[in-house]
Coordinates of N, CA and C in Angstrom, one line a residue:
M201 N 0.8 -1.2 0.0 CA 0.0 0.0 0.0 C 0.8 1.2 0.0
Y202 N 0.4 2.2 -0.6 CA 1.2 3.5 -0.8 C 0.2 4.6 -0.4
V203 N 0.8 5.6 0.4 CA -0.1 6.7 0.9 C 0.6 8.0 0.3
Y204 N -0.3 8.8 -0.4 CA 0.1 10.0 -0.9 C -0.8 11.1 -0.4
K205 N -0.4 12.0 0.4 CA -1.2 13.0 1.1 C -2.4 12.1 1.8
D206 N -3.7 12.4 1.5 CA -4.5 11.7 2.3 C -5.2 10.6 1.4
I207 N -4.6 10.2 0.4 CA -5.1 9.1 -0.6 C -4.2 7.9 -0.3
T208 N -5.0 6.7 -0.2 CA -4.1 5.4 -0.2 C -4.4 4.7 -1.4
I209 N -3.3 4.0 -1.9 CA -3.3 3.3 -3.2 C -2.9 1.9 -2.9
K210 N -3.7 0.9 -3.2 CA -3.3 -0.4 -2.9 C -3.3 -1.2 -4.3
R211 N -2.1 -1.8 -4.7 CA -2.1 -2.5 -5.9 C -2.6 -3.9 -5.6
I212 N -3.7 -4.3 -6.2 CA -4.2 -5.7 -5.9 C -3.5 -6.9 -6.7
A213 N -3.5 -6.6 -8.0 CA -3.0 -7.6 -8.9 C -3.0 -7.0 -10.3
H214 N -1.9 -7.2 -11.1 CA -1.8 -6.9 -12.5 C -2.1 -5.4 -12.7
D215 N -3.3 -4.9 -13.3 CA -3.5 -3.5 -13.4 C -4.6 -3.1 -12.3
C216 N -4.9 -3.9 -11.4 CA -6.0 -3.6 -10.5 C -5.4 -2.8 -9.3
F217 N -6.2 -1.7 -9.0 CA -5.8 -0.9 -7.8 C -7.0 -0.5 -7.1
L218 N -6.9 -0.3 -5.8 CA -7.9 0.3 -5.0 C -7.3 1.7 -4.5
V219 N -8.2 2.8 -4.9 CA -7.8 4.1 -4.5 C -8.9 4.5 -3.5
S220 N -8.5 5.1 -2.3 CA -9.5 5.5 -1.4 C -9.0 6.8 -0.5
N221 N -10.1 7.6 -0.4 CA -9.8 8.7 0.4 C -10.4 8.6 1.9
G222 N -10.7 7.4 2.2 CA -11.3 7.1 3.5 C -12.8 7.1 3.5
K223 N -13.4 7.7 2.5 CA -14.9 7.6 2.4 C -15.3 7.0 1.0
I224 N -14.5 7.3 0.0 CA -14.8 6.8 -1.3 C -13.8 5.8 -1.7
N225 N -14.2 4.6 -2.2 CA -13.4 3.6 -2.6 C -13.7 3.4 -4.2
L226 N -12.6 3.6 -4.9 CA -12.5 3.6 -6.4 C -11.6 2.3 -6.8
Y227 N -12.0 1.6 -7.7 CA -11.2 0.5 -8.2 C -10.9 0.6 -9.8
F228 N -9.7 0.4 -10.2 CA -9.3 0.3 -11.5 C -9.4 -1.3 -11.8
D229 N -9.9 -1.6 -12.9 CA -9.8 -2.9 -13.5 C -9.7 -4.0 -12.4
P230 N -10.8 -4.4 -11.8 CA -10.9 -5.4 -10.8 C -10.4 -6.8 -11.3
F231 N -9.5 -7.3 -10.6 CA -8.9 -8.6 -11.1 C -8.2 -9.3 -9.9
K232 N -8.5 -10.6 -9.7 CA -7.9 -11.3 -8.5 C -8.2 -10.5 -7.1
I233 N -9.5 -10.2 -7.1 CA -9.9 -9.5 -5.9 C -9.8 -10.4 -4.6
E234 N -9.2 -9.9 -3.6 CA -9.0 -10.6 -2.4 C -10.2 -10.5 -1.4
E235 N -10.3 -11.4 -0.6 CA -11.4 -11.4 0.4 C -11.3 -10.1 1.3
N236 N -12.5 -9.6 1.8 CA -12.5 -8.6 2.7 C -12.0 -7.1 2.3
L237 N -12.1 -7.0 1.0 CA -11.8 -5.7 0.5 C -13.1 -4.9 0.5
P238 N -12.9 -3.6 0.8 CA -14.2 -2.7 0.9 C -15.0 -2.7 -0.5
K239 N -16.3 -2.5 -0.4 CA -17.2 -2.4 -1.5 C -16.8 -1.2 -2.3
A240 N -17.0 -1.2 -3.7 CA -16.7 -0.2 -4.5 C -17.7 0.9 -4.6
D241 N -17.3 2.1 -4.5 CA -18.3 3.3 -5.0 C -18.3 3.4 -6.5
Y242 N -16.9 3.2 -7.0 CA -16.8 3.5 -8.5 C -15.8 2.4 -8.9
I243 N -16.1 1.9 -10.1 CA -15.2 1.0 -10.8 C -15.1 1.5 -12.2
L244 N -13.7 1.6 -12.5 CA -13.2 2.1 -13.8 C -12.6 1.0 -14.5
I245 N -13.1 0.8 -15.8 CA -12.7 -0.5 -16.5 C -12.0 0.1 -17.9
T246 N -10.8 -0.2 -18.0 CA -10.0 0.4 -19.1 C -10.5 -0.2 -20.6
H247 N -10.8 -1.7 -20.5 CA -11.1 -2.3 -21.7 C -11.7 -3.6 -21.4
E248 N -12.1 -4.4 -22.4 CA -12.9 -5.6 -22.3 C -12.1 -6.9 -22.0
H249 N -10.8 -6.9 -22.1 CA -9.9 -8.1 -22.0 C -10.1 -8.7 -20.6
F250 N -10.1 -10.1 -20.5 CA -10.4 -10.7 -19.2 C -9.7 -10.3 -18.0
D251 N -8.4 -9.9 -18.2 CA -7.6 -9.5 -17.1 C -7.8 -8.1 -16.7
H252 N -8.8 -7.4 -17.3 CA -9.1 -6.1 -16.8 C -10.5 -5.9 -16.6
F253 N -11.3 -6.9 -17.2 CA -12.8 -6.8 -17.0 C -13.2 -8.3 -16.6
S254 N -13.4 -8.5 -15.3 CA -13.7 -9.7 -14.7 C -15.0 -9.6 -14.0
I255 N -16.0 -10.2 -14.5 CA -17.3 -10.1 -14.0 C -17.3 -10.7 -12.5
D256 N -16.6 -11.9 -12.3 CA -16.6 -12.6 -11.1 C -16.0 -11.6 -10.0
D257 N -14.9 -10.9 -10.4 CA -14.3 -10.1 -9.4 C -15.1 -8.7 -9.2
I258 N -15.7 -8.2 -10.2 CA -16.6 -7.0 -10.1 C -17.6 -7.4 -9.0
R259 N -18.2 -8.6 -9.1 CA -19.3 -9.0 -8.2 C -18.8 -9.1 -6.8
K260 N -17.7 -9.3 -6.6 CA -17.1 -9.4 -5.1 C -17.1 -8.1 -4.5
I261 N -17.1 -7.0 -5.2 CA -16.9 -5.6 -4.5 C -18.1 -4.7 -4.9
I262 N -19.1 -5.2 -5.8 CA -20.2 -4.3 -6.0 C -21.1 -4.2 -5.0
K263 N -21.8 -3.0 -4.9 CA -23.0 -2.8 -3.9 C -24.0 -2.1 -4.9
E264 N -25.2 -1.8 -4.1 CA -26.4 -1.3 -4.8 C -26.1 0.1 -5.5
S265 N -25.2 0.9 -4.8 CA -24.9 2.3 -5.4 C -23.7 2.2 -6.2
T266 N -23.0 1.1 -6.5 CA -21.8 1.2 -7.4 C -22.1 1.7 -8.8
V267 N -21.2 2.6 -9.2 CA -21.1 3.0 -10.6 C -20.0 2.4 -11.3
L268 N -20.3 1.9 -12.5 CA -19.2 1.3 -13.5 C -18.9 2.2 -14.7
F269 N -17.7 2.6 -14.8 CA -17.4 3.4 -16.0 C -16.6 2.5 -17.1
M270 N -17.1 2.6 -18.3 CA -16.5 1.7 -19.4 C -16.9 2.2 -20.7
N271 N -16.1 1.8 -21.7 CA -16.5 2.2 -23.2 C -17.6 1.2 -23.6
E272 N -18.0 1.5 -24.8 CA -19.0 0.7 -25.4 C -18.7 -0.7 -25.8
M273 N -17.4 -1.0 -26.2 CA -17.0 -2.3 -26.4 C -17.1 -3.2 -25.2
T274 N -16.7 -2.5 -24.0 CA -16.8 -3.3 -22.8 C -18.2 -3.6 -22.3
E275 N -19.0 -2.5 -22.6 CA -20.5 -2.7 -22.3 C -21.1 -3.8 -23.1
K276 N -20.7 -4.0 -24.3 CA -21.3 -5.0 -25.2 C -20.8 -6.4 -24.7
A277 N -19.6 -6.5 -24.2 CA -19.1 -7.7 -23.6 C -19.9 -8.0 -22.3
L278 N -20.3 -7.0 -21.6 CA -21.0 -7.2 -20.4 C -22.4 -7.7 -20.6
G279 N -23.1 -7.3 -21.7 CA -24.4 -7.7 -22.0 C -25.4 -7.0 -21.1
D280 N -26.5 -7.6 -20.7 CA -27.5 -7.0 -20.0 C -27.1 -7.0 -18.4
Q281 N -26.1 -7.7 -18.1 CA -25.7 -7.7 -16.6 C -25.3 -6.2 -16.2
L282 N -25.8 -5.9 -15.0 CA -25.5 -4.6 -14.3 C -25.7 -3.5 -15.3
A283 N -26.6 -3.5 -16.2 CA -26.8 -2.4 -17.1 C -27.3 -1.1 -16.5
N284 N -27.9 -1.1 -15.3 CA -28.4 0.1 -14.8 C -27.3 0.7 -13.9
K285 N -26.1 0.1 -13.9 CA -24.9 0.7 -13.1 C -23.9 1.4 -14.0
I286 N -24.1 1.3 -15.3 CA -23.0 1.6 -16.2 C -23.1 3.1 -16.8
V287 N -22.0 3.7 -16.8 CA -21.9 5.0 -17.4 C -20.8 4.8 -18.6
I288 N -21.2 5.1 -19.7 CA -20.3 5.1 -20.9 C -19.4 6.2 -21.0
I289 N -18.1 5.9 -21.1 CA -17.1 7.0 -21.2 C -16.0 6.7 -22.3
N290 N -15.7 7.5 -23.1 CA -14.7 7.3 -24.2 C -13.5 8.3 -24.1
P291 N -12.5 8.0 -24.6 CA -11.3 9.0 -24.7 C -11.8 10.3 -25.1
G292 N -11.5 11.3 -24.2 CA -11.8 12.7 -24.4 C -13.0 13.2 -23.5
D293 N -13.7 12.1 -23.0 CA -14.9 12.5 -22.2 C -14.4 12.8 -20.7
S294 N -15.1 13.7 -20.0 CA -14.9 13.8 -18.6 C -16.2 14.1 -17.9
M295 N -16.2 13.8 -16.5 CA -17.4 13.9 -15.8 C -17.1 14.0 -14.4
D296 N -18.1 14.3 -13.5 CA -17.8 14.5 -12.1 C -18.8 13.8 -11.3
Y297 N -18.4 13.0 -10.3 CA -19.2 12.3 -9.3 C -18.7 12.5 -8.0
D298 N -19.5 12.9 -7.0 CA -19.1 13.0 -5.6 C -17.9 13.8 -5.4
G299 N -17.6 14.8 -6.2 CA -16.4 15.5 -6.0 C -15.2 15.0 -6.7
I300 N -15.4 13.9 -7.4 CA -14.2 13.3 -8.1 C -14.4 13.5 -9.6
H301 N -13.3 13.9 -10.2 CA -13.4 14.2 -11.7 C -12.7 13.0 -12.3
I302 N -13.5 12.5 -13.4 CA -12.9 11.3 -14.2 C -12.8 11.8 -15.6
K303 N -11.8 11.5 -16.1 CA -11.5 11.9 -17.5 C -10.9 10.6 -18.3
G304 N -11.5 10.2 -19.4 CA -11.1 9.2 -20.4 C -9.9 9.7 -21.2
V305 N -8.9 8.9 -21.4 CA -7.8 9.2 -22.4 C -7.5 8.0 -23.2
P306 N -6.9 8.3 -24.2 CA -6.5 7.1 -25.1 C -5.6 6.2 -24.6
A307 N -5.7 4.9 -25.0 CA -4.8 3.9 -24.6 C -4.8 2.9 -25.8
Y308 N -3.7 2.6 -26.4 CA -3.6 1.9 -27.6 C -2.1 1.5 -27.9
N309 N -1.9 0.5 -28.8 CA -0.5 0.1 -29.1 C -0.1 0.8 -30.4
V310 N 1.2 0.9 -30.5 CA 1.8 1.4 -31.8 C 2.8 0.3 -32.3
N311 N 3.4 -0.5 -31.4 CA 4.3 -1.5 -31.9 C 4.2 -2.8 -31.1
K312 N 3.2 -3.2 -30.6 CA 2.9 -4.5 -30.1 C 1.9 -5.2 -30.9
F313 N 2.3 -6.2 -31.6 CA 1.5 -6.8 -32.8 C 1.0 -8.2 -32.5
R314 N -0.3 -8.3 -32.6 CA -1.0 -9.7 -32.6 C -0.4 -10.5 -33.8
E315 N -0.5 -10.0 -34.9 CA 0.1 -10.5 -36.1 C 0.6 -9.2 -37.1
R316 N 1.1 -9.6 -38.2 CA 1.6 -8.5 -38.9 C 0.6 -7.4 -39.3
G317 N 0.8 -6.2 -38.8 CA -0.1 -5.1 -39.1 C -1.2 -4.9 -38.2
I318 N -1.3 -5.8 -37.3 CA -2.5 -5.9 -36.3 C -2.0 -5.7 -34.9
V319 N -2.2 -4.6 -34.2 CA -1.9 -4.5 -32.8 C -2.9 -5.2 -31.8
Y320 N -2.4 -5.4 -30.6 CA -3.3 -6.0 -29.7 C -4.5 -5.0 -29.2
H321 N -4.0 -3.7 -29.1 CA -5.0 -2.8 -28.6 C -5.1 -1.6 -29.7
P322 N -6.0 -1.7 -30.7 CA -6.1 -0.7 -31.8 C -6.7 0.6 -31.3
K323 N -6.1 1.6 -31.7 CA -6.7 2.9 -31.4 C -8.2 3.1 -31.6
E324 N -8.7 2.6 -32.7 CA -10.0 2.7 -33.1 C -11.1 2.0 -32.1
D325 N -10.4 1.1 -31.2 CA -11.4 0.4 -30.3 C -11.8 1.3 -29.1
K326 N -11.1 2.4 -29.0 CA -11.3 3.4 -28.0 C -11.2 2.9 -26.5
K327 N -10.1 2.0 -26.4 CA -9.9 1.5 -25.1 C -9.4 2.7 -24.2
L328 N -9.3 2.5 -22.9 CA -9.2 3.7 -22.1 C -8.0 3.7 -21.2
G329 N -7.4 4.9 -21.0 CA -6.8 5.2 -19.7 C -7.6 6.1 -18.9
F330 N -7.3 6.4 -17.6 CA -8.1 7.3 -16.8 C -7.3 8.3 -16.1
I331 N -7.8 9.6 -16.1 CA -7.1 10.6 -15.2 C -8.3 10.8 -14.1
V332 N -8.0 10.6 -12.8 CA -8.9 10.8 -11.8 C -8.4 11.8 -10.9
L333 N -9.1 12.8 -10.5 CA -8.8 13.8 -9.6 C -9.6 13.6 -8.3
I334 N -9.0 13.2 -7.1 CA -9.7 12.9 -5.9 C -9.0 13.6 -4.8
N335 N -9.6 14.4 -4.0 CA -9.0 15.1 -2.9 C -7.7 15.9 -3.4
N336 N -7.9 16.5 -4.5 CA -6.7 17.4 -5.1 C -5.6 16.5 -5.5
V337 N -5.7 15.2 -5.6 CA -4.6 14.3 -6.0 C -5.0 13.7 -7.4
K338 N -4.1 14.0 -8.5 CA -4.5 13.5 -9.7 C -3.7 12.3 -10.1
I339 N -4.4 11.3 -10.5 CA -4.0 9.9 -10.7 C -4.2 9.5 -12.2
Y340 N -3.2 9.0 -12.8 CA -3.4 8.7 -14.2 C -3.1 7.2 -14.3
H341 N -4.1 6.4 -14.6 CA -4.0 4.9 -14.9 C -3.9 4.8 -16.3
V342 N -2.8 4.4 -16.8 CA -2.5 4.3 -18.2 C -3.4 3.4 -19.1
G343 N -3.7 2.2 -18.4 CA -4.4 1.1 -19.1 C -3.3 0.3 -20.0
D344 N -3.9 -0.4 -20.8 CA -2.9 -1.2 -21.6 C -2.6 -0.3 -23.0
S345 N -1.3 0.2 -22.9 CA -1.0 1.2 -23.9 C 0.5 1.2 -24.1
D346 N 1.0 1.5 -25.3 CA 2.2 2.0 -25.5 C 2.6 3.4 -25.2
N347 N 3.8 3.9 -25.4 CA 4.1 5.2 -25.2 C 3.6 6.1 -26.5
I348 N 2.4 6.7 -26.3 CA 1.7 7.1 -27.5 C 1.8 8.7 -27.6
P349 N 1.6 9.2 -28.7 CA 1.8 10.7 -29.0 C 1.0 11.6 -28.0
E350 N -0.2 11.1 -27.6 CA -1.2 11.9 -26.7 C -0.5 12.2 -25.4
M351 N 0.4 11.3 -25.0 CA 1.1 11.4 -23.7 C 1.8 12.8 -23.5
K352 N 2.3 13.3 -24.8 CA 3.1 14.5 -24.7 C 2.2 15.7 -24.2
N353 N 0.9 15.6 -24.4 CA 0.0 16.6 -23.8 C -0.3 16.6 -22.4
L354 N 0.1 15.5 -21.8 CA -0.3 15.3 -20.4 C 0.7 15.9 -19.4
K355 N 1.9 16.4 -19.9 CA 2.8 17.1 -19.0 C 2.1 18.1 -18.3
D356 N 1.1 18.8 -19.0 CA 0.5 20.0 -18.4 C -0.7 19.7 -17.4
E357 N -1.0 18.4 -17.4 CA -2.0 17.9 -16.4 C -1.5 18.0 -14.9
N358 N -0.1 18.0 -14.8 CA 0.4 17.9 -13.4 C 0.0 16.7 -12.7
I359 N 0.4 15.5 -13.2 CA 0.0 14.3 -12.6 C 0.8 14.0 -11.4
D360 N 0.0 13.7 -10.4 CA 0.6 13.3 -9.0 C 1.2 11.8 -9.0
I361 N 0.2 11.0 -9.4 CA 0.6 9.5 -9.3 C 0.3 9.0 -10.8
L362 N 1.4 8.3 -11.3 CA 1.2 7.7 -12.6 C 1.2 6.1 -12.3
L363 N 0.2 5.4 -12.7 CA 0.1 4.0 -12.7 C 0.4 3.5 -14.1
I364 N 1.5 2.9 -14.4 CA 1.9 2.6 -15.8 C 2.5 1.1 -16.0
P365 N 1.9 0.5 -17.2 CA 2.4 -0.8 -17.4 C 3.8 -0.9 -17.8
V366 N 4.6 -2.0 -17.5 CA 6.0 -2.2 -17.6 C 6.3 -3.5 -18.2
S367 N 5.4 -4.5 -18.5 CA 5.8 -5.9 -18.7 C 6.5 -6.1 -20.1
G368 N 6.1 -5.3 -21.1 CA 6.7 -5.3 -22.4 C 5.8 -6.3 -23.3
T369 N 4.9 -7.1 -22.7 CA 4.1 -8.0 -23.3 C 2.7 -7.2 -23.5
Y370 N 2.3 -6.9 -24.7 CA 1.0 -6.2 -24.9 C 1.1 -4.7 -24.6
V371 N 2.1 -4.3 -23.9 CA 2.2 -2.8 -23.3 C 3.7 -2.5 -23.4
M372 N 4.0 -1.3 -22.8 CA 5.3 -0.8 -22.8 C 6.3 -1.8 -22.1
T373 N 7.6 -1.7 -22.6 CA 8.7 -2.3 -21.9 C 9.1 -1.4 -20.8
P374 N 10.0 -1.7 -19.8 CA 10.4 -0.9 -18.9 C 11.1 0.3 -19.4
K375 N 11.8 0.2 -20.5 CA 12.4 1.3 -21.2 C 11.5 2.3 -21.7
E376 N 10.5 1.8 -22.5 CA 9.4 2.6 -23.0 C 8.6 3.3 -21.9
A377 N 8.3 2.6 -20.8 CA 7.6 3.1 -19.7 C 8.4 4.3 -19.1
L378 N 9.7 4.1 -19.0 CA 10.5 5.2 -18.5 C 10.5 6.5 -19.4
D379 N 10.5 6.2 -20.7 CA 10.4 7.4 -21.7 C 9.1 8.1 -21.5
A380 N 8.0 7.3 -21.4 CA 6.6 7.9 -21.1 C 6.7 8.7 -19.8
T381 N 7.2 8.2 -18.8 CA 7.3 8.7 -17.5 C 7.9 10.1 -17.6
L382 N 9.0 10.1 -18.3 CA 9.8 11.4 -18.3 C 9.0 12.5 -19.1
T383 N 8.2 12.0 -20.1 CA 7.4 12.9 -20.7 C 6.2 13.4 -19.9
I384 N 5.6 12.6 -19.1 CA 4.4 12.9 -18.4 C 4.8 13.7 -17.1
N385 N 6.0 13.3 -16.6 CA 6.6 14.1 -15.4 C 5.8 14.1 -14.1
P386 N 5.4 12.8 -13.7 CA 4.5 12.7 -12.5 C 5.3 13.0 -11.2
K387 N 4.6 13.1 -10.1 CA 5.3 13.3 -8.8 C 5.9 11.8 -8.4
V388 N 5.1 10.8 -8.7 CA 5.4 9.4 -8.3 C 5.0 8.5 -9.4
A389 N 5.8 7.6 -9.9 CA 5.3 6.5 -10.8 C 5.3 5.2 -10.1
I390 N 4.2 4.5 -10.5 CA 4.1 3.2 -9.9 C 3.8 2.1 -11.0
P391 N 4.7 1.1 -11.1 CA 4.5 0.1 -12.2 C 3.5 -0.8 -12.0
M392 N 2.8 -1.3 -13.2 CA 1.7 -2.3 -13.1 C 2.0 -3.2 -14.3
H393 N 1.0 -4.1 -14.5 CA 1.0 -5.0 -15.6 C 2.2 -6.1 -15.5
Y394 N 2.3 -6.7 -14.3 CA 3.4 -7.7 -14.1 C 2.9 -8.5 -13.0
G395 N 3.5 -9.8 -12.9 CA 3.3 -10.7 -11.8 C 2.1 -11.4 -11.7
A396 N 1.1 -11.3 -12.7 CA 0.0 -12.0 -12.6 C -0.2 -13.0 -13.9
I397 N 0.0 -12.3 -15.0 CA -0.1 -13.0 -16.3 C 1.2 -13.0 -17.0
V398 N 1.7 -11.8 -17.3 CA 3.0 -11.6 -17.9 C 3.7 -10.5 -17.2
G399 N 5.0 -10.6 -17.5 CA 5.9 -9.6 -16.7 C 6.3 -10.1 -15.4
S400 N 7.4 -9.6 -14.9 CA 7.9 -10.1 -13.6 C 8.2 -8.9 -12.7
E401 N 8.4 -9.2 -11.4 CA 8.8 -8.2 -10.5 C 10.0 -7.5 -10.9
A402 N 10.9 -8.3 -11.6 CA 12.2 -7.7 -12.0 C 12.0 -6.6 -13.1
D403 N 11.0 -6.8 -14.0 CA 10.6 -5.7 -14.8 C 10.2 -4.5 -14.1
A404 N 9.4 -4.6 -13.1 CA 9.0 -3.5 -12.3 C 10.1 -2.8 -11.6
Q405 N 11.0 -3.7 -11.0 CA 12.1 -3.2 -10.3 C 13.1 -2.4 -11.2
D406 N 13.3 -2.9 -12.3 CA 14.1 -2.2 -13.4 C 13.6 -0.8 -13.7
F407 N 12.3 -0.8 -13.8 CA 11.6 0.5 -14.2 C 11.8 1.5 -13.0
V408 N 11.6 1.1 -11.8 CA 11.6 1.9 -10.6 C 13.0 2.4 -10.5
E409 N 14.0 1.6 -10.7 CA 15.4 2.0 -10.6 C 15.8 3.1 -11.8
A410 N 15.3 2.7 -12.9 CA 15.6 3.7 -14.0 C 15.0 5.1 -13.8
V411 N 13.8 5.1 -13.4 CA 13.1 6.3 -13.0 C 13.8 7.2 -12.0
K412 N 14.2 6.5 -11.0 CA 15.0 7.2 -9.9 C 16.4 7.7 -10.3
K413 N 17.0 7.0 -11.3 CA 18.3 7.5 -11.8 C 18.0 8.9 -12.6
K414 N 16.8 9.0 -13.1 CA 16.5 10.3 -13.8 C 16.0 11.4 -12.9
G415 N 16.0 11.1 -11.6 CA 15.7 12.2 -10.6 C 14.2 12.3 -10.5
L416 N 13.4 11.3 -10.8 CA 12.0 11.3 -10.4 C 11.7 10.3 -9.4
D417 N 10.5 10.3 -8.8 CA 10.3 9.3 -7.7 C 9.5 8.2 -8.3
A418 N 9.8 7.0 -7.8 CA 8.9 5.8 -8.2 C 8.9 4.7 -7.1
V419 N 7.8 4.0 -7.0 CA 7.7 3.0 -5.9 C 7.1 1.7 -6.5
L420 N 7.5 0.7 -5.8 CA 7.0 -0.7 -6.0 C 6.0 -1.0 -5.0
I421 N 4.8 -1.2 -5.3 CA 3.7 -1.5 -4.2 C 3.1 -2.8 -4.6

């Protein structure tokens, strides 16, 4: 667990995080949810792949008032389940709930290919990253993405916490994640997308050490 100002951030597995200000519990990409975790007020889902969008894990943390944010492709994968709890969000959209500002940003591949000419996460699918402002702390969950041109515009966002993939499989390598981190210039970078399906803790540690050598802060949680 990592504490930044009055926000706690717990990495659960892979790209799944619990962010809390003590009153509101927000989850990114529920996956491998542990027992006895608090119920979710908000669930933000980056895309429809099973390791980011797990119905069984969502059901472990959902309650009557939970709101789920997802794109249309993920909604189609969900079908009629939980339809009354869904808010559609696409890259470029932003909205406010309970004093929390949620913004969708692009997440896609430029050089991770399923087969020749076909990337794992195409831009046209409108898969998501999220920028969340909670208690004046700005958190950027990159989602499954490469170091994309849109990240150059995020330096002016003054990101406090960057949650960034580092495994190199389907997403950025540690070196590519370092380059993206230097572009975004967060207060703290936290690696993700390792240790559950692809990527190792060594990948995450390499990233943390490389970021620190460049004079920025990074932590492994």
